[in-house]
Amino acid sequence: MQLHHRHDWKLTPTEAIALQHQLRTEVVSDRPIDLDGVQLVAGVDVSVKNEQSQAAIVVVTFPGFLPVETVLAQRPTPFPYVPGLLSFREGPVLEEAFEKLKSEPDVFLFDGMGIAHPRRIGIASHMGLWLQRPTIGCGKTLLCGRYRDLAEEKGSAAPLIDRKETIGVALRTRTAKNPMFISPGHLADIPTAAELVLRCSPKYRLPEPIRLAHNAAGQFSP
């Protein structure tokens, strides 16, 4: 798959934050996804073991979730764990994995944040600028913002608010389980991002494409 190379990854944390401020102005987070046109969805995840990072991208049909393609990439973890700078830890290995991809997914779901991020450029937004395809951030834990209490039923949602700005939704993808924190990455908006994630979560808390990518990324070769 062709990527739009934006920058090198060898940056200090201070330089990385400055780059985020620069790139955030390019993120498009108010464009509805054409849900009727979605046929292929990719789940994206990275696992780290013994300072080795392994990226997995799993492409499935939508709405059937039949496997179409799985690609893996592995390389030494290049950047320390710093909250808010996940892109710089996972970006290099994701770049390698995306370049192997032969499919052309309509939407990418990331295990990580989109604009629900202190500087409004989580990994789904950041890598969306490289992909120039619709991307959605699907966070398992809250990075920033607040939301009101949710009903226990699947599909319950509440706006995620940070500094008086709506940056996503807390979305219950499975009854009586903790919500996911959904936000547009790039070339998406909040309502259609949340709707697609819900449609991609027929059984588990994790959307099916991300669940498959998570399983694949965690299977390190001996």
PDB file of C-alpha atoms in Angstrom:
ATOM      1  CA  MET A   1       0.000   0.000   0.000  1.00  0.00           C
ATOM      2  CA  GLN A   2       1.274   3.436  -0.890  1.00  0.00           C
ATOM      3  CA  LEU A   3       1.970   5.723   2.059  1.00  0.00           C
ATOM      4  CA  HIS A   4       2.376   9.482   2.218  1.00  0.00           C
ATOM      5  CA  HIS A   5       5.701   9.761   4.037  1.00  0.00           C
ATOM      6  CA  ARG A   6       5.514  12.746   6.374  1.00  0.00           C
ATOM      7  CA  HIS A   7       8.657  12.780   8.496  1.00  0.00           C
ATOM      8  CA  ASP A   8      11.451  10.723  10.011  1.00  0.00           C
ATOM      9  CA  TRP A   9      10.829   8.968  13.319  1.00  0.00           C
ATOM     10  CA  LYS A  10      14.149   9.709  15.042  1.00  0.00           C
ATOM     11  CA  LEU A  11      12.975  12.465  17.365  1.00  0.00           C
ATOM     12  CA  THR A  12      13.319  13.365  21.023  1.00  0.00           C
ATOM     13  CA  PRO A  13      10.097  13.586  23.085  1.00  0.00           C
ATOM     14  CA  THR A  14      10.312  17.384  22.933  1.00  0.00           C
ATOM     15  CA  GLU A  15      10.684  17.317  19.152  1.00  0.00           C
ATOM     16  CA  ALA A  16       7.837  14.794  18.906  1.00  0.00           C
ATOM     17  CA  ILE A  17       5.465  17.087  20.800  1.00  0.00           C
ATOM     18  CA  ALA A  18       6.410  20.005  18.571  1.00  0.00           C
ATOM     19  CA  LEU A  19       5.698  17.863  15.494  1.00  0.00           C
ATOM     20  CA  GLN A  20       2.288  16.895  16.893  1.00  0.00           C
ATOM     21  CA  HIS A  21       1.366  20.569  17.240  1.00  0.00           C
ATOM     22  CA  GLN A  22       2.431  21.089  13.636  1.00  0.00           C
ATOM     23  CA  LEU A  23       0.577  18.082  12.183  1.00  0.00           C
ATOM     24  CA  ARG A  24      -2.653  18.463  14.154  1.00  0.00           C
ATOM     25  CA  THR A  25      -3.744  21.334  11.890  1.00  0.00           C
ATOM     26  CA  GLU A  26      -3.951  18.877   8.968  1.00  0.00           C
ATOM     27  CA  VAL A  27      -6.234  16.363  10.694  1.00  0.00           C
ATOM     28  CA  VAL A  28      -9.776  16.251   9.276  1.00  0.00           C
ATOM     29  CA  SER A  29     -12.199  15.136  12.001  1.00  0.00           C
ATOM     30  CA  ASP A  30     -15.527  16.406  10.698  1.00  0.00           C
ATOM     31  CA  ARG A  31     -15.969  14.396   7.482  1.00  0.00           C
ATOM     32  CA  PRO A  32     -18.621  11.636   7.674  1.00  0.00           C
ATOM     33  CA  ILE A  33     -17.548   8.159   6.602  1.00  0.00           C
ATOM     34  CA  ASP A  34     -19.648   6.730   3.769  1.00  0.00           C
ATOM     35  CA  LEU A  35     -20.847   3.757   5.792  1.00  0.00           C
ATOM     36  CA  ASP A  36     -22.829   2.309   2.882  1.00  0.00           C
ATOM     37  CA  GLY A  37     -19.632   2.176   0.833  1.00  0.00           C
ATOM     38  CA  VAL A  38     -17.512   0.319   3.408  1.00  0.00           C
ATOM     39  CA  GLN A  39     -16.563  -3.154   2.186  1.00  0.00           C
ATOM     40  CA  LEU A  40     -13.150  -3.739   3.792  1.00  0.00           C
ATOM     41  CA  VAL A  41     -12.139  -2.746   7.329  1.00  0.00           C
ATOM     42  CA  ALA A  42      -8.635  -3.092   8.770  1.00  0.00           C
ATOM     43  CA  GLY A  43      -7.766  -3.559  12.427  1.00  0.00           C
ATOM     44  CA  VAL A  44      -4.386  -2.202  13.534  1.00  0.00           C
ATOM     45  CA  ASP A  45      -2.454  -3.100  16.683  1.00  0.00           C
ATOM     46  CA  VAL A  46       1.125  -3.330  17.993  1.00  0.00           C
ATOM     47  CA  SER A  47       2.477  -5.587  20.734  1.00  0.00           C
ATOM     48  CA  VAL A  48       5.814  -5.191  22.498  1.00  0.00           C
ATOM     49  CA  LYS A  49       7.842  -8.065  23.979  1.00  0.00           C
ATOM     50  CA  ASN A  50      11.453  -7.912  25.124  1.00  0.00           C
ATOM     51  CA  GLU A  51      11.860  -4.496  23.455  1.00  0.00           C
ATOM     52  CA  GLN A  52      10.675  -5.901  20.122  1.00  0.00           C
ATOM     53  CA  SER A  53       7.580  -4.339  18.557  1.00  0.00           C
ATOM     54  CA  GLN A  54       5.311  -6.396  16.311  1.00  0.00           C
ATOM     55  CA  ALA A  55       2.628  -4.693  14.236  1.00  0.00           C
ATOM     56  CA  ALA A  56      -0.372  -6.522  12.844  1.00  0.00           C
ATOM     57  CA  ILE A  57      -2.881  -5.305  10.286  1.00  0.00           C
ATOM     58  CA  VAL A  58      -5.850  -7.587   9.705  1.00  0.00           C
ATOM     59  CA  VAL A  59      -8.202  -6.780   6.837  1.00  0.00           C
ATOM     60  CA  VAL A  60     -11.704  -8.255   6.939  1.00  0.00           C
ATOM     61  CA  THR A  61     -14.863  -7.969   4.890  1.00  0.00           C
ATOM     62  CA  PHE A  62     -17.638  -5.780   6.204  1.00  0.00           C
ATOM     63  CA  PRO A  63     -20.109  -6.660   7.545  1.00  0.00           C
ATOM     64  CA  GLY A  64     -19.164 -10.340   7.431  1.00  0.00           C
ATOM     65  CA  PHE A  65     -15.707 -10.043   9.094  1.00  0.00           C
ATOM     66  CA  LEU A  66     -14.204 -12.711   6.848  1.00  0.00           C
ATOM     67  CA  PRO A  67     -10.375 -12.573   6.775  1.00  0.00           C
ATOM     68  CA  VAL A  68      -8.925 -11.059   3.606  1.00  0.00           C
ATOM     69  CA  GLU A  69      -5.307 -10.314   4.527  1.00  0.00           C
ATOM     70  CA  THR A  70      -3.001 -10.281   7.553  1.00  0.00           C
ATOM     71  CA  VAL A  71       0.395  -8.599   7.519  1.00  0.00           C
ATOM     72  CA  LEU A  72       3.018  -8.498  10.267  1.00  0.00           C
ATOM     73  CA  ALA A  73       6.161  -6.455  10.785  1.00  0.00           C
ATOM     74  CA  GLN A  74       8.689  -6.644  13.603  1.00  0.00           C
ATOM     75  CA  ARG A  75      11.557  -4.399  14.642  1.00  0.00           C
ATOM     76  CA  PRO A  76      13.261  -3.138  17.827  1.00  0.00           C
ATOM     77  CA  THR A  77      11.117  -0.729  19.843  1.00  0.00           C
ATOM     78  CA  PRO A  78      12.629   2.692  19.065  1.00  0.00           C
ATOM     79  CA  PHE A  79      11.028   5.089  21.548  1.00  0.00           C
ATOM     80  CA  PRO A  80      10.271   5.074  25.283  1.00  0.00           C
ATOM     81  CA  TYR A  81       6.728   4.733  26.588  1.00  0.00           C
ATOM     82  CA  VAL A  82       5.488   8.304  27.030  1.00  0.00           C
ATOM     83  CA  PRO A  83       1.731   8.932  27.408  1.00  0.00           C
ATOM     84  CA  GLY A  84       0.520  10.933  24.412  1.00  0.00           C
ATOM     85  CA  LEU A  85       3.474   9.929  22.208  1.00  0.00           C
ATOM     86  CA  LEU A  86       2.429   6.395  21.252  1.00  0.00           C
ATOM     87  CA  SER A  87       2.754   7.232  17.540  1.00  0.00           C
ATOM     88  CA  PHE A  88       6.514   7.590  17.856  1.00  0.00           C
ATOM     89  CA  ARG A  89       6.840   4.236  19.620  1.00  0.00           C
ATOM     90  CA  GLU A  90       4.629   2.320  17.182  1.00  0.00           C
ATOM     91  CA  GLY A  91       4.869   4.404  13.992  1.00  0.00           C
ATOM     92  CA  PRO A  92       8.068   2.916  12.531  1.00  0.00           C
ATOM     93  CA  VAL A  93       6.873  -0.697  12.725  1.00  0.00           C
ATOM     94  CA  LEU A  94       3.411   0.302  11.490  1.00  0.00           C
ATOM     95  CA  GLU A  95       4.975   2.039   8.492  1.00  0.00           C
ATOM     96  CA  GLU A  96       6.751  -1.203   7.638  1.00  0.00           C
ATOM     97  CA  ALA A  97       3.530  -3.212   7.995  1.00  0.00           C
ATOM     98  CA  PHE A  98       1.436  -0.802   5.907  1.00  0.00           C
ATOM     99  CA  GLU A  99       3.971  -0.996   3.094  1.00  0.00           C
ATOM    100  CA  LYS A 100       3.404  -4.779   2.930  1.00  0.00           C
ATOM    101  CA  LEU A 101      -0.362  -4.424   2.632  1.00  0.00           C
ATOM    102  CA  LYS A 102      -1.823  -5.432  -0.735  1.00  0.00           C
ATOM    103  CA  SER A 103      -5.473  -4.722   0.124  1.00  0.00           C
ATOM    104  CA  GLU A 104      -7.004  -1.251   0.030  1.00  0.00           C
ATOM    105  CA  PRO A 105      -9.183  -1.021   3.167  1.00  0.00           C
ATOM    106  CA  ASP A 106     -11.944   1.558   3.231  1.00  0.00           C
ATOM    107  CA  VAL A 107     -11.435   2.292   6.935  1.00  0.00           C
ATOM    108  CA  PHE A 108      -8.703   1.544   9.507  1.00  0.00           C
ATOM    109  CA  LEU A 109      -9.558   0.932  13.177  1.00  0.00           C
ATOM    110  CA  PHE A 110      -6.626   1.569  15.522  1.00  0.00           C
ATOM    111  CA  ASP A 111      -6.087   0.224  19.012  1.00  0.00           C
ATOM    112  CA  GLY A 112      -5.363   3.706  20.321  1.00  0.00           C
ATOM    113  CA  MET A 113      -6.692   7.227  20.174  1.00  0.00           C
ATOM    114  CA  GLY A 114      -7.724   9.553  17.381  1.00  0.00           C
ATOM    115  CA  ILE A 115      -8.443  13.163  18.337  1.00  0.00           C
ATOM    116  CA  ALA A 116      -9.326  12.079  21.906  1.00  0.00           C
ATOM    117  CA  HIS A 117      -5.797  13.096  22.825  1.00  0.00           C
ATOM    118  CA  PRO A 118      -4.370  16.097  24.720  1.00  0.00           C
ATOM    119  CA  ARG A 119      -2.981  17.559  21.481  1.00  0.00           C
ATOM    120  CA  ARG A 120      -5.774  16.099  19.297  1.00  0.00           C
ATOM    121  CA  ILE A 121      -3.444  13.819  17.369  1.00  0.00           C
ATOM    122  CA  GLY A 122      -3.400  10.277  18.706  1.00  0.00           C
ATOM    123  CA  ILE A 123      -1.997   7.398  16.697  1.00  0.00           C
ATOM    124  CA  ALA A 124      -5.122   6.984  14.526  1.00  0.00           C
ATOM    125  CA  SER A 125      -4.958  10.655  13.532  1.00  0.00           C
ATOM    126  CA  HIS A 126      -1.186  10.678  13.080  1.00  0.00           C
ATOM    127  CA  MET A 127      -1.049   7.549  10.933  1.00  0.00           C
ATOM    128  CA  GLY A 128      -4.166   8.699   9.107  1.00  0.00           C
ATOM    129  CA  LEU A 129      -2.031  11.486   7.636  1.00  0.00           C
ATOM    130  CA  TRP A 130       0.320   8.813   6.289  1.00  0.00           C
ATOM    131  CA  LEU A 131      -2.537   6.648   4.975  1.00  0.00           C
ATOM    132  CA  GLN A 132      -4.881   9.379   3.715  1.00  0.00           C
ATOM    133  CA  ARG A 133      -7.758   6.985   4.334  1.00  0.00           C
ATOM    134  CA  PRO A 134     -10.487   7.205   6.991  1.00  0.00           C
ATOM    135  CA  THR A 135      -9.132   6.139  10.372  1.00  0.00           C
ATOM    136  CA  ILE A 136     -10.799   5.687  13.763  1.00  0.00           C
ATOM    137  CA  GLY A 137      -9.254   5.650  17.225  1.00  0.00           C
ATOM    138  CA  CYS A 138     -10.580   2.950  19.566  1.00  0.00           C
ATOM    139  CA  GLY A 139      -9.111   3.452  23.026  1.00  0.00           C
ATOM    140  CA  LYS A 140      -9.586   0.931  25.817  1.00  0.00           C
ATOM    141  CA  THR A 141      -8.635   3.395  28.558  1.00  0.00           C
ATOM    142  CA  LEU A 142      -9.357   7.101  28.897  1.00  0.00           C
ATOM    143  CA  LEU A 143      -6.460   9.374  27.940  1.00  0.00           C
ATOM    144  CA  CYS A 144      -8.167  12.733  28.377  1.00  0.00           C
ATOM    145  CA  GLY A 145     -11.635  14.196  28.746  1.00  0.00           C
ATOM    146  CA  ARG A 146     -14.726  13.437  30.820  1.00  0.00           C
ATOM    147  CA  TYR A 147     -18.081  11.819  30.138  1.00  0.00           C
ATOM    148  CA  ARG A 148     -21.346  11.317  31.988  1.00  0.00           C
ATOM    149  CA  ASP A 149     -22.503   7.954  33.314  1.00  0.00           C
ATOM    150  CA  LEU A 150     -23.645   5.451  30.702  1.00  0.00           C
ATOM    151  CA  ALA A 151     -26.502   2.979  30.756  1.00  0.00           C
ATOM    152  CA  GLU A 152     -25.341  -0.647  30.985  1.00  0.00           C
ATOM    153  CA  GLU A 153     -26.814  -1.668  27.623  1.00  0.00           C
ATOM    154  CA  LYS A 154     -24.736  -2.165  24.501  1.00  0.00           C
ATOM    155  CA  GLY A 155     -24.925   0.912  22.272  1.00  0.00           C
ATOM    156  CA  SER A 156     -25.137   3.402  25.148  1.00  0.00           C
ATOM    157  CA  ALA A 157     -22.966   6.425  24.452  1.00  0.00           C
ATOM    158  CA  ALA A 158     -21.999   9.757  25.965  1.00  0.00           C
ATOM    159  CA  PRO A 159     -19.983  12.650  24.542  1.00  0.00           C
ATOM    160  CA  LEU A 160     -16.345  12.784  25.575  1.00  0.00           C
ATOM    161  CA  ILE A 161     -15.553  16.386  26.519  1.00  0.00           C
ATOM    162  CA  ASP A 162     -12.151  17.998  27.059  1.00  0.00           C
ATOM    163  CA  ARG A 163     -11.696  21.725  27.670  1.00  0.00           C
ATOM    164  CA  LYS A 164     -15.276  22.353  26.481  1.00  0.00           C
ATOM    165  CA  GLU A 165     -14.600  20.543  23.197  1.00  0.00           C
ATOM    166  CA  THR A 166     -16.313  17.306  22.142  1.00  0.00           C
ATOM    167  CA  ILE A 167     -13.479  14.988  21.139  1.00  0.00           C
ATOM    168  CA  GLY A 168     -15.259  11.651  20.831  1.00  0.00           C
ATOM    169  CA  VAL A 169     -17.686   9.343  22.598  1.00  0.00           C
ATOM    170  CA  ALA A 170     -17.603   6.826  25.391  1.00  0.00           C
ATOM    171  CA  LEU A 171     -19.358   3.877  23.738  1.00  0.00           C
ATOM    172  CA  ARG A 172     -20.613   0.682  25.362  1.00  0.00           C
ATOM    173  CA  THR A 173     -19.777  -2.001  22.796  1.00  0.00           C
ATOM    174  CA  ARG A 174     -20.891  -4.846  25.065  1.00  0.00           C
ATOM    175  CA  THR A 175     -23.564  -4.831  27.760  1.00  0.00           C
ATOM    176  CA  ALA A 176     -22.220  -4.374  31.302  1.00  0.00           C
ATOM    177  CA  LYS A 177     -18.603  -4.038  30.118  1.00  0.00           C
ATOM    178  CA  ASN A 178     -16.419  -0.929  30.305  1.00  0.00           C
ATOM    179  CA  PRO A 179     -16.939   1.479  27.419  1.00  0.00           C
ATOM    180  CA  MET A 180     -14.549   2.047  24.551  1.00  0.00           C
ATOM    181  CA  PHE A 181     -13.380   5.585  23.818  1.00  0.00           C
ATOM    182  CA  ILE A 182     -14.038   6.292  20.163  1.00  0.00           C
ATOM    183  CA  SER A 183     -12.850   9.288  18.180  1.00  0.00           C
ATOM    184  CA  PRO A 184     -12.177  10.189  14.565  1.00  0.00           C
ATOM    185  CA  GLY A 185      -8.612   9.683  13.470  1.00  0.00           C
ATOM    186  CA  HIS A 186      -8.518  11.364  10.073  1.00  0.00           C
ATOM    187  CA  LEU A 187     -11.115  11.789   7.312  1.00  0.00           C
ATOM    188  CA  ALA A 188     -13.902  10.740   9.701  1.00  0.00           C
ATOM    189  CA  ASP A 189     -16.345  12.310  12.137  1.00  0.00           C
ATOM    190  CA  ILE A 190     -17.612  11.342  15.569  1.00  0.00           C
ATOM    191  CA  PRO A 191     -21.109  10.014  14.666  1.00  0.00           C
ATOM    192  CA  THR A 192     -20.023   7.758  11.797  1.00  0.00           C
ATOM    193  CA  ALA A 193     -16.896   6.596  13.670  1.00  0.00           C
ATOM    194  CA  ALA A 194     -19.033   5.493  16.608  1.00  0.00           C
ATOM    195  CA  GLU A 195     -21.627   3.853  14.350  1.00  0.00           C
ATOM    196  CA  LEU A 196     -19.009   1.856  12.442  1.00  0.00           C
ATOM    197  CA  VAL A 197     -17.295   0.700  15.633  1.00  0.00           C
ATOM    198  CA  LEU A 198     -20.631  -0.480  17.016  1.00  0.00           C
ATOM    199  CA  ARG A 199     -21.366  -2.386  13.801  1.00  0.00           C
ATOM    200  CA  CYS A 200     -17.882  -3.953  14.048  1.00  0.00           C
ATOM    201  CA  SER A 201     -18.549  -5.205  17.606  1.00  0.00           C
ATOM    202  CA  PRO A 202     -21.055  -8.055  17.220  1.00  0.00           C
ATOM    203  CA  LYS A 203     -19.880 -10.102  20.205  1.00  0.00           C
ATOM    204  CA  TYR A 204     -16.903  -8.724  22.117  1.00  0.00           C
ATOM    205  CA  ARG A 205     -15.950  -5.424  23.733  1.00  0.00           C
ATOM    206  CA  LEU A 206     -13.177  -4.961  21.170  1.00  0.00           C
ATOM    207  CA  PRO A 207     -14.291  -4.353  17.593  1.00  0.00           C
ATOM    208  CA  GLU A 208     -13.698  -7.541  15.644  1.00  0.00           C
ATOM    209  CA  PRO A 209     -10.978  -6.186  13.304  1.00  0.00           C
ATOM    210  CA  ILE A 210      -8.978  -4.890  16.294  1.00  0.00           C
ATOM    211  CA  ARG A 211      -9.512  -8.106  18.244  1.00  0.00           C
ATOM    212  CA  LEU A 212      -8.067 -10.094  15.347  1.00  0.00           C
ATOM    213  CA  ALA A 213      -5.140  -7.687  14.978  1.00  0.00           C
ATOM    214  CA  HIS A 214      -4.469  -7.839  18.720  1.00  0.00           C
ATOM    215  CA  ASN A 215      -4.306 -11.635  18.599  1.00  0.00           C
ATOM    216  CA  ALA A 216      -2.008 -11.608  15.567  1.00  0.00           C
ATOM    217  CA  ALA A 217       0.329  -8.943  16.999  1.00  0.00           C
ATOM    218  CA  GLY A 218       0.776 -10.938  20.209  1.00  0.00           C
ATOM    219  CA  GLN A 219       2.007 -14.076  18.442  1.00  0.00           C
ATOM    220  CA  PHE A 220       5.766 -13.554  18.382  1.00  0.00           C
ATOM    221  CA  SER A 221       7.902 -16.074  16.533  1.00  0.00           C
ATOM    222  CA  PRO A 222      10.288 -18.060  18.775  1.00  0.00           C
TER     223      PRO A 222
END
